[in-house]
Short mmCIF file of C-alpha atoms and ligand atoms in Angstrom, two decimals:
data_model
loop_
_atom_site.label_atom_id
_atom_site.label_comp_id
_atom_site.label_asym_id
_atom_site.label_seq_id
_atom_site.Cartn_x
_atom_site.Cartn_y
_atom_site.Cartn_z
CA UNK A 18 51.11 100.42 113.05
CA UNK A 19 53.48 102.53 110.97
CA UNK A 20 52.83 102.36 107.21
CA UNK A 21 50.21 99.62 107.60
CA UNK A 22 46.76 100.71 106.59
CA UNK A 23 43.24 99.55 107.24
CA UNK A 24 41.76 99.43 103.77
CA UNK A 25 38.25 98.83 102.43
CA UNK A 26 38.02 98.07 98.69
CA UNK A 27 34.66 98.49 96.94
CA UNK A 28 33.94 97.07 93.49
CA UNK A 29 31.14 95.06 91.93
CA UNK A 30 33.78 93.02 90.09
CA UNK A 31 35.18 90.33 92.42
CA UNK A 32 38.33 89.87 90.37
CA UNK A 33 39.39 93.50 90.88
CA UNK A 34 38.78 93.09 94.62
CA UNK A 35 40.87 89.96 94.61
CA UNK A 36 43.73 91.62 92.76
CA UNK A 37 43.70 94.61 95.11
CA UNK A 38 43.74 92.35 98.18
CA UNK A 39 46.45 90.13 96.71
CA UNK A 40 48.70 93.10 95.90
CA UNK A 41 48.24 94.99 99.16
CA UNK A 42 48.03 92.30 101.86
CA UNK A 43 51.68 91.20 101.55
CA UNK A 44 52.68 94.76 102.46
CA UNK A 45 51.05 94.47 105.86
CA UNK A 46 47.82 96.28 105.00
CA UNK A 47 44.50 94.82 106.15
CA UNK A 48 42.12 94.69 103.20
CA UNK A 49 38.38 94.21 103.63
CA UNK A 50 36.33 93.94 100.44
CA UNK A 51 32.78 95.03 99.70
CA UNK A 52 30.60 94.67 96.60
CA UNK A 53 28.46 97.74 97.16
CA UNK A 54 28.29 101.14 98.80
CA UNK A 55 25.92 99.83 101.47
CA UNK A 56 28.17 96.93 102.37
CA UNK A 57 31.25 99.16 102.44
CA UNK A 58 29.69 101.75 104.72
CA UNK A 59 28.42 98.98 107.01
CA UNK A 60 32.01 97.79 107.40
CA UNK A 61 33.25 101.34 107.79
CA UNK A 62 30.90 102.06 110.67
CA UNK A 63 31.95 98.86 112.38
CA UNK A 64 35.68 99.62 112.11
CA UNK A 65 36.81 102.74 110.29
CA UNK A 66 39.38 102.55 107.50
CA UNK A 67 42.43 104.70 106.77
CA UNK A 68 41.88 104.23 103.05
CA UNK A 69 38.92 103.36 100.83
CA UNK A 70 39.57 102.18 97.28
CA UNK A 71 36.44 102.39 95.17
CA UNK A 72 35.36 101.66 91.64
CA UNK A 73 33.63 104.53 89.87
CA UNK A 74 30.91 102.67 88.01
CA UNK A 75 28.95 99.99 89.77
CA UNK A 76 25.46 98.84 88.82
CA UNK A 77 22.77 100.96 90.42
CA UNK A 78 25.18 103.32 92.17
CA UNK A 79 28.12 105.51 91.69
CA UNK A 80 31.61 105.51 93.19
CA UNK A 81 31.19 109.22 93.73
CA UNK A 82 28.50 108.39 96.29
CA UNK A 83 31.11 106.26 98.09
CA UNK A 84 33.54 109.18 98.12
CA UNK A 85 30.87 111.44 99.53
CA UNK A 86 29.75 108.96 102.20
CA UNK A 87 33.34 108.32 103.33
CA UNK A 88 34.08 112.05 103.44
CA UNK A 89 31.06 112.68 105.61
CA UNK A 90 31.91 109.80 107.94
CA UNK A 91 35.60 110.61 108.27
CA UNK A 92 37.29 113.65 106.71
CA UNK A 93 40.78 112.17 107.18
CA UNK A 94 40.23 108.88 105.34
CA UNK A 95 42.05 108.72 102.02
CA UNK A 96 40.10 107.63 98.93
CA UNK A 97 41.49 106.10 95.74
CA UNK A 98 39.07 106.16 92.81
CA UNK A 99 39.42 103.45 90.17
CA UNK A 100 37.81 103.70 86.79
CA UNK A 101 37.72 101.76 83.55
CA UNK A 102 36.31 104.79 81.74
CA UNK A 103 38.81 107.59 82.24
CA UNK A 104 37.53 111.06 81.56
CA UNK A 105 38.58 114.47 82.72
CA UNK A 106 35.09 115.14 84.12
CA UNK A 107 35.14 111.99 86.22
CA UNK A 108 38.58 112.77 87.58
CA UNK A 109 37.60 116.34 88.41
CA UNK A 110 34.35 115.23 90.07
CA UNK A 111 36.14 112.59 92.10
CA UNK A 112 38.82 115.00 93.30
CA UNK A 113 36.25 117.71 94.02
CA UNK A 114 34.31 115.33 96.25
CA UNK A 115 37.48 114.46 98.10
CA UNK A 116 39.11 111.46 96.39
CA UNK A 117 42.85 111.82 96.93
CA UNK A 118 44.07 109.53 94.13
CA UNK A 119 42.67 108.51 90.76
CA UNK A 120 43.74 105.38 88.85
CA UNK A 121 42.55 104.09 85.49
CA UNK A 122 42.07 100.37 84.86
CA UNK A 123 44.05 98.44 83.97
CA UNK A 124 46.62 99.70 86.44
CA UNK A 125 49.93 98.07 87.24
CA UNK A 126 50.95 96.75 90.63
CA UNK A 127 53.45 99.63 90.84
CA UNK A 128 50.79 102.25 90.15
CA UNK A 129 48.51 100.90 92.84
CA UNK A 130 51.33 100.51 95.38
CA UNK A 131 52.63 103.99 94.63
CA UNK A 132 49.15 105.52 95.09
CA UNK A 133 48.67 103.63 98.37
CA UNK A 134 52.19 104.70 99.41
CA UNK A 135 51.30 108.37 98.82
CA UNK A 136 48.15 107.93 100.91
CA UNK A 137 50.27 106.34 103.67
CA UNK A 138 52.66 109.32 103.63
CA UNK A 139 49.77 111.75 104.08
CA UNK A 140 48.22 109.65 106.83
CA UNK A 141 51.52 109.43 108.73
CA UNK A 142 52.07 113.14 108.27
CA UNK A 143 48.68 113.93 109.79
CA UNK A 144 49.38 111.57 112.67
CA UNK A 145 52.77 113.16 113.26
CA UNK A 146 51.26 116.65 113.31
CA UNK A 147 48.48 115.67 115.67
CA UNK A 148 50.72 113.69 118.03
CA UNK A 149 50.89 114.74 121.66
CA UNK A 150 54.58 115.49 121.89
CA UNK A 151 56.53 115.94 125.08
CA UNK A 152 57.65 119.54 125.50
CA UNK A 153 59.65 119.89 128.70
CA UNK A 154 60.17 123.61 129.29
CA UNK A 155 59.08 124.58 125.80
CA UNK A 156 61.35 122.08 124.03
CA UNK A 157 59.11 120.26 121.62
CA UNK A 158 60.07 116.93 120.08
CA UNK A 159 58.99 113.34 119.68
CA UNK A 160 61.86 111.98 117.59
CA UNK A 161 64.27 109.41 119.06
CA UNK A 162 67.05 112.02 118.73
CA UNK A 163 65.16 114.51 120.92
CA UNK A 164 64.04 111.83 123.37
CA UNK A 165 67.72 111.12 123.97
CA UNK A 166 68.26 114.83 124.67
CA UNK A 167 65.34 114.86 127.12
CA UNK A 168 66.83 111.88 128.95
CA UNK A 169 70.22 113.65 129.22
CA UNK A 170 68.56 116.86 130.45
CA UNK A 171 66.87 114.80 133.14
CA UNK A 172 70.19 113.28 134.19
CA UNK A 173 72.01 116.60 134.14
CA UNK A 174 69.31 118.23 136.25
CA UNK A 175 69.85 115.68 138.99
CA UNK A 176 73.52 116.65 139.44
CA UNK A 177 75.48 119.87 139.71
CA UNK A 178 78.11 118.85 137.17
CA UNK A 179 79.25 121.32 134.54
CA UNK A 180 77.47 120.72 131.23
CA UNK A 181 78.53 121.58 127.70
CA UNK A 182 75.62 121.97 125.27
CA UNK A 183 76.81 121.67 121.68
CA UNK A 184 74.97 121.79 118.36
CA UNK A 185 74.45 123.87 115.24
CA UNK A 186 73.07 127.39 115.40
CA UNK A 187 69.34 127.59 116.08
CA UNK A 188 68.93 124.02 117.37
CA UNK A 189 67.67 125.12 120.80
CA UNK A 190 70.82 125.03 122.93
CA UNK A 191 69.63 127.85 125.16
CA UNK A 192 66.28 126.10 125.68
CA UNK A 193 68.18 122.96 126.71
CA UNK A 194 70.24 124.95 129.23
CA UNK A 195 67.09 126.51 130.69
CA UNK A 196 65.37 123.11 130.83
CA UNK A 197 68.27 121.71 132.90
CA UNK A 198 68.06 124.64 135.30
CA UNK A 199 64.28 124.56 135.68
CA UNK A 200 64.25 120.80 136.25
CA UNK A 201 67.03 121.02 138.84
CA UNK A 202 66.71 121.74 142.56
CA UNK A 203 68.13 125.19 141.75
CA UNK A 204 65.00 126.23 139.87
CA UNK A 205 63.92 128.78 142.48
CA UNK A 206 67.21 130.70 142.09
CA UNK A 207 68.41 132.71 139.10
CA UNK A 208 69.34 131.48 135.62
CA UNK A 209 71.94 134.00 134.43
CA UNK A 210 72.84 133.99 130.72
CA UNK A 211 76.22 135.44 129.81
CA UNK A 212 77.21 135.97 126.21
CA UNK A 213 80.94 135.23 126.19
CA UNK A 214 81.44 136.87 122.78
CA UNK A 215 79.99 140.20 123.92
CA UNK A 216 81.93 141.13 127.06
CA UNK A 217 84.33 144.02 126.40
CA UNK A 218 87.90 142.89 127.12
CA UNK A 219 88.52 145.57 129.76
CA UNK A 220 85.37 144.66 131.70
CA UNK A 221 85.73 140.86 131.75
CA UNK A 222 86.73 140.59 135.36
CA UNK A 223 84.27 143.07 136.83
CA UNK A 224 81.40 141.66 134.74
CA UNK A 225 82.07 138.13 135.89
CA UNK A 226 83.01 138.77 139.51
CA UNK A 227 81.74 142.28 140.30
CA UNK A 228 83.69 145.08 141.92
CA UNK A 229 83.86 147.06 145.12
CA UNK A 230 83.27 150.79 145.33
CA UNK A 231 86.31 152.75 144.11
CA UNK A 232 87.92 149.68 142.49
CA UNK A 233 88.58 151.72 139.34
CA UNK A 234 87.70 155.11 137.90
CA UNK A 235 83.93 155.26 137.52
CA UNK A 236 83.25 152.50 140.05
CA UNK A 237 81.13 154.81 142.18
CA UNK A 238 79.48 151.95 144.05
CA UNK A 239 80.04 148.25 144.39
CA UNK A 240 78.32 145.95 141.97
CA UNK A 241 77.68 142.20 141.85
CA UNK A 242 79.05 140.15 138.94
CA UNK A 243 77.39 137.35 137.00
CA UNK A 244 78.71 134.59 139.28
CA UNK A 245 77.28 136.26 142.35
CA UNK A 246 73.93 136.88 140.65
CA UNK A 247 73.80 133.18 139.86
CA UNK A 248 74.49 132.14 143.48
CA UNK A 249 72.43 129.05 144.26
CA UNK A 250 71.29 129.04 140.63
CA UNK A 251 72.86 128.52 137.22
CA UNK A 252 75.24 130.59 135.12
CA UNK A 253 74.88 129.99 131.38
CA UNK A 254 78.12 130.70 129.49
CA UNK A 255 76.77 131.06 125.95
CA UNK A 256 79.12 131.04 122.92
CA UNK A 257 82.00 129.87 125.09
CA UNK A 258 83.90 129.03 121.89
CA UNK A 259 84.17 132.78 121.28
CA UNK A 260 85.63 133.61 124.71
CA UNK A 261 88.79 135.74 124.52
CA UNK A 262 92.03 134.31 125.96
CA UNK A 263 91.73 136.46 129.09
CA UNK A 264 88.12 135.42 129.64
CA UNK A 265 89.15 131.78 129.18
CA UNK A 266 91.89 132.16 131.77
CA UNK A 267 89.52 133.71 134.31
CA UNK A 268 86.83 131.09 133.72
CA UNK A 269 89.37 128.32 134.17
CA UNK A 270 90.51 129.76 137.47
CA UNK A 271 87.02 130.05 138.92
CA UNK A 272 86.00 126.59 137.65
CA UNK A 273 89.10 125.04 139.23
CA UNK A 274 89.12 126.78 142.59
CA UNK A 275 85.39 127.53 142.96
CA UNK A 276 86.54 130.86 144.32
CA UNK A 277 86.82 134.42 143.09
CA UNK A 278 87.53 137.93 144.34
CA UNK A 279 85.59 141.08 143.56
CA UNK A 280 87.69 143.56 141.60
CA UNK A 281 89.32 145.87 144.14
CA UNK A 282 89.06 143.41 147.00
CA UNK A 283 91.37 140.66 148.19
CA UNK A 284 88.73 138.74 150.06
CA UNK A 285 87.91 135.47 148.29
CA UNK A 286 84.34 134.31 147.92
CA UNK A 287 83.11 130.84 147.19
CA UNK A 288 81.07 130.27 144.06
CA UNK A 289 77.88 128.31 144.31
CA UNK A 290 76.69 128.62 140.73
CA UNK A 291 76.07 125.66 138.50
CA UNK A 292 77.84 126.16 135.16
CA UNK A 293 76.29 125.32 131.80
CA UNK A 294 78.24 126.33 128.69
CA UNK A 295 77.10 126.27 125.06
CA UNK A 296 78.70 126.62 121.67
CA UNK A 297 77.87 126.03 118.02
CA UNK A 298 81.59 125.69 117.32
CA UNK A 299 83.64 122.52 117.23
CA UNK A 300 85.56 122.96 120.51
CA UNK A 301 87.96 120.01 120.01
CA UNK A 302 88.94 121.58 116.67
CA UNK A 303 89.52 124.94 118.39
CA UNK A 304 91.67 123.12 120.95
CA UNK A 305 93.74 121.57 118.15
CA UNK A 306 94.13 124.97 116.50
CA UNK A 307 95.26 126.42 119.81
CA UNK A 308 92.49 129.04 120.10
CA UNK A 309 90.66 127.30 122.95
CA UNK A 310 92.41 126.12 126.12
CA UNK A 311 92.47 122.40 126.48
CA UNK A 312 92.30 122.54 130.29
CA UNK A 313 89.18 124.72 130.11
CA UNK A 314 87.64 122.37 127.54
CA UNK A 315 87.95 119.41 129.93
CA UNK A 316 86.55 121.49 132.80
CA UNK A 317 83.35 122.44 130.93
CA UNK A 318 82.77 119.18 129.15
CA UNK A 319 82.15 116.99 132.20
CA UNK A 320 78.80 116.12 130.69
CA UNK A 321 78.06 116.92 127.06
CA UNK A 322 74.62 117.24 125.51
CA UNK A 323 74.67 117.40 121.75
CA UNK A 324 71.49 118.92 120.34
CA UNK A 325 70.76 117.30 116.96
CA UNK A 326 70.18 119.36 113.81
CA UNK A 327 66.53 119.72 112.80
CA UNK A 328 67.11 117.58 109.70
CA UNK A 329 68.05 114.67 112.00
CA UNK A 330 64.72 114.83 113.85
CA UNK A 331 62.37 113.21 111.29
CA UNK A 332 58.77 114.32 111.62
CA UNK A 333 59.59 116.78 114.43
CA UNK A 334 59.64 119.32 111.58
CA UNK A 335 55.88 118.76 111.23
CA UNK A 336 55.26 118.98 114.96
CA UNK A 337 57.19 122.25 115.18
CA UNK A 338 55.46 123.63 112.08
CA UNK A 339 52.08 123.04 113.67
CA UNK A 340 53.30 124.45 117.00
CA UNK A 341 54.58 127.69 115.42
CA UNK A 342 51.44 128.01 113.25
CA UNK A 343 49.30 127.81 116.38
CA UNK A 344 51.52 130.20 118.31
CA UNK A 345 51.71 132.92 115.66
CA UNK A 346 48.04 132.53 114.68
CA UNK A 347 47.14 133.18 118.29
CA UNK A 348 49.57 136.08 118.51
CA UNK A 349 48.14 137.70 115.35
CA UNK A 350 44.54 136.90 116.30
CA UNK A 351 43.85 134.98 113.12
CA UNK A 352 42.64 131.43 112.45
CA UNK A 353 45.34 128.79 112.30
CA UNK A 354 46.10 128.04 108.64
CA UNK A 355 46.62 124.60 107.17
CA UNK A 356 49.60 123.76 104.96
CA UNK A 357 48.97 121.90 101.71
CA UNK A 358 50.47 118.44 101.26
CA UNK A 359 52.99 119.72 98.74
CA UNK A 360 54.05 122.51 101.11
CA UNK A 361 54.50 120.06 104.00
CA UNK A 362 56.47 117.70 101.76
CA UNK A 363 58.82 120.58 100.88
CA UNK A 364 59.34 121.44 104.57
CA UNK A 365 60.12 117.77 105.30
CA UNK A 366 62.69 117.62 102.53
CA UNK A 367 64.46 120.92 103.09
CA UNK A 368 67.73 120.52 105.07
CA UNK A 369 67.16 123.51 107.45
CA UNK A 370 70.70 124.88 107.81
CA UNK A 371 69.32 127.46 110.29
CA UNK A 372 67.46 124.74 112.20
CA UNK A 373 64.48 125.49 114.45
CA UNK A 374 65.12 129.23 114.39
CA UNK A 375 64.89 129.22 110.58
CA UNK A 376 61.62 127.28 110.68
CA UNK A 377 60.23 129.60 113.35
CA UNK A 378 61.09 132.69 111.27
CA UNK A 379 59.61 131.15 108.13
CA UNK A 380 56.28 130.37 109.79
CA UNK A 381 56.25 133.83 111.37
CA UNK A 382 56.68 135.42 107.93
CA UNK A 383 54.14 133.13 106.24
CA UNK A 384 51.49 133.99 108.80
CA UNK A 385 52.12 137.69 108.28
CA UNK A 386 52.11 137.51 104.48
CA UNK A 387 49.53 134.84 103.62
CA UNK A 388 46.02 135.44 104.90
CA UNK A 389 44.38 132.47 103.16
CA UNK A 390 43.26 129.35 105.10
CA UNK A 391 45.70 127.12 103.24
CA UNK A 392 49.38 127.86 102.75
CA UNK A 393 50.38 126.47 99.36
CA UNK A 394 53.75 125.38 98.05
CA UNK A 395 53.84 128.59 95.95
CA UNK A 396 53.83 130.65 99.16
CA UNK A 397 57.18 129.17 100.24
CA UNK A 398 60.44 130.90 99.29
CA UNK A 399 62.06 129.45 96.13
CA UNK A 400 65.01 127.78 97.90
CA UNK A 401 62.63 125.77 100.08
CA UNK A 402 60.28 125.03 97.18
CA UNK A 403 63.25 123.81 95.15
CA UNK A 404 63.79 121.03 97.69
CA UNK A 405 60.62 119.34 96.36
CA UNK A 406 60.89 116.82 93.57
CA UNK A 407 58.23 116.97 90.85
CA UNK A 408 56.29 114.05 92.25
CA UNK A 409 55.97 112.92 95.79
CA UNK A 410 57.74 109.60 95.91
CA UNK A 411 56.94 107.64 99.01
CA UNK A 412 59.05 104.64 99.86
CA UNK A 413 57.10 101.55 98.89
CA UNK A 414 58.50 98.29 100.19
CA UNK A 415 58.66 96.01 97.15
CA UNK A 416 60.03 92.69 96.01
CA UNK A 417 63.06 92.44 93.73
CA UNK A 418 60.76 91.06 91.03
CA UNK A 419 58.63 94.22 91.18
CA UNK A 420 61.68 96.48 91.01
CA UNK A 421 63.04 94.45 88.10
CA UNK A 422 59.74 94.69 86.25
CA UNK A 423 59.62 98.45 86.67
CA UNK A 424 63.20 98.85 85.48
CA UNK A 425 62.65 96.65 82.43
CA UNK A 426 59.59 98.70 81.51
CA UNK A 427 61.52 101.94 81.90
CA UNK A 428 64.34 100.68 79.66
CA UNK A 429 61.84 99.41 77.06
CA UNK A 430 60.27 102.86 77.02
CA UNK A 431 63.69 104.52 76.71
CA UNK A 432 64.63 102.46 73.62
CA UNK A 433 61.16 102.80 72.06
CA UNK A 434 60.38 99.11 72.36
CA UNK A 435 63.55 97.91 70.56
CA UNK A 436 64.21 94.57 72.30
CA UNK A 437 67.78 94.14 70.98
CA UNK A 438 68.86 97.50 72.38
CA UNK A 439 66.98 96.93 75.63
CA UNK A 440 68.67 93.54 76.08
CA UNK A 441 72.05 95.15 75.47
CA UNK A 442 71.45 97.89 78.05
CA UNK A 443 70.13 95.38 80.60
CA UNK A 444 73.09 93.07 80.04
CA UNK A 445 70.96 90.02 79.24
CA UNK A 446 70.28 88.14 76.00
CA UNK A 447 67.17 88.63 73.88
CA UNK A 448 65.70 85.31 74.85
CA UNK A 449 65.90 86.09 78.59
CA UNK A 450 64.37 89.50 77.95
CA UNK A 451 61.48 87.99 76.01
CA UNK A 452 60.91 85.55 78.84
CA UNK A 453 60.92 88.33 81.44
CA UNK A 454 58.60 90.51 79.36
CA UNK A 455 56.16 87.66 79.09
CA UNK A 456 56.14 87.25 82.85
CA UNK A 457 55.73 90.95 83.47
CA UNK A 458 52.87 91.01 80.99
CA UNK A 459 51.11 88.44 83.13
CA UNK A 460 51.80 90.40 86.27
CA UNK A 461 50.45 93.56 84.73
CA UNK A 462 47.14 92.16 83.55
CA UNK A 463 44.30 93.31 85.77
N1 ATP B 505 62.55 121.88 120.34
C1 ATP B 505 62.07 123.14 120.27
N2 ATP B 505 60.77 123.38 120.48
C2 ATP B 505 60.29 124.64 120.40
N3 ATP B 505 61.01 125.72 120.07
C3 ATP B 505 62.31 125.54 119.86
C4 ATP B 505 62.91 124.24 119.93
N4 ATP B 505 64.23 124.36 119.65
C5 ATP B 505 64.43 125.67 119.42
N5 ATP B 505 63.31 126.39 119.54
C6 ATP B 505 63.17 127.85 119.29
O1 ATP B 505 64.09 128.16 118.26
C7 ATP B 505 64.78 129.36 118.53
C8 ATP B 505 66.27 129.10 118.61
O2 ATP B 505 66.56 128.39 119.80
P1 ATP B 505 67.85 128.75 120.72
O3 ATP B 505 68.03 130.22 120.81
O4 ATP B 505 67.75 127.97 121.96
O5 ATP B 505 68.97 128.13 119.75
P2 ATP B 505 70.55 128.06 119.94
O6 ATP B 505 70.94 126.66 119.69
O7 ATP B 505 70.91 128.68 121.24
O8 ATP B 505 71.07 128.93 118.71
P3 ATP B 505 72.46 129.78 118.56
O9 ATP B 505 73.57 128.80 118.41
O10 ATP B 505 72.22 130.55 117.29
O11 ATP B 505 72.55 130.62 119.77
C9 ATP B 505 64.19 129.90 119.81
O12 ATP B 505 63.16 130.83 119.49
C10 ATP B 505 63.62 128.69 120.48
O13 ATP B 505 62.53 129.04 121.29
MG1 MG B 506 71.98 130.44 121.62
#
């Protein structure tokens, strides 16, 4: 279940085990306790754990042996090392063997919960990256926002209604349009993309509808237009928000009458092309400004699919990162690199104004420039790195009492232990503060 971990705590001191279980169980974690390495590994082999919390010094054995045994049994299990005898060597040894967190006794409830919270973030991140995500027609996504898009694509594919695909630049609007076409009964016929911002004004009509031989100077033979090429299939009017007034007028006419004439001919032909339009612009705003025809807007927007920005898709960023790493690694014939936790955290936090295209380009560049097995935070461009706070702060569900305790401690630190000033800042009297400090002191004792 999300955020709820299977935990094994190992310590020869029953009171530490009790404290750990008492602090973590109310947060939905399952805590099993063991007094020795042997007992812990017995439990582990019965039912694996997401997290092992181990004491460093236990009679007759060493917490480092626990770290090693857990690592060998399951490389993805997180390990928190606890020690009453902090030393740099111990910390370095523990981390080298694969402990992911290191806490010195006595630790506060907040410290333990924060460390467990950071483990939970890494575990969820790994699960998100490994998830089997649906990818209809190359559109990858597992977030609720993308699942809604997939459902709409499915609906749109079942009808021939005109669809407007909206969304920021780089969100995958063209992929959505293709997915509709390839899921529809028209899939065996052509999908014809037309960039509405790139048709020269003088050629609009002949590009869209084609012309007969001799229709104008240079028309040495007759030529089919986009609508005819898309017969039985789909015409994709990309960047429709940039269509010139004359293009808008011609599109409106063909959408209304379902008929057109080749340039130089008076014979009308019937259109059998499904129309999908896309824009990154705010069409209703263009209508209000008078640069986009209202009647055309209503014609194209029979069904609208809004493609969400990448920053609204949660852990899809991780899925896509992994997908592009695999794709470019294969393309460049190199092993697929891993991204460090700090690097992944930065990618999760960055707002991606250029959306999926920006992420795709970034991974492309990283795989060209970095030939190490692990891509570190330092390999990312500064503007993406800057989106990382100094410390990874996972959300830890806590009681008001815990939040209050942490805030009181922070204020006490800020005023250098001066209770009168602290009471003033907190807006309580000295007596209440003393009372609260006494209670926190009890809570803190481990
Ligand atoms: N969900 C997705 N899964 C995999 N690749 C994606 C996804 N969304 C977008 N892409 C990739 O991102 C790039 C940009 O997508 P696309 O060209 O469809 O965006 P767009 O919305 O049409 O952008 P623009 O408004 O700039 O035209 C493409 O290379 C596309 O393959
Ligand atoms: Mg596009």
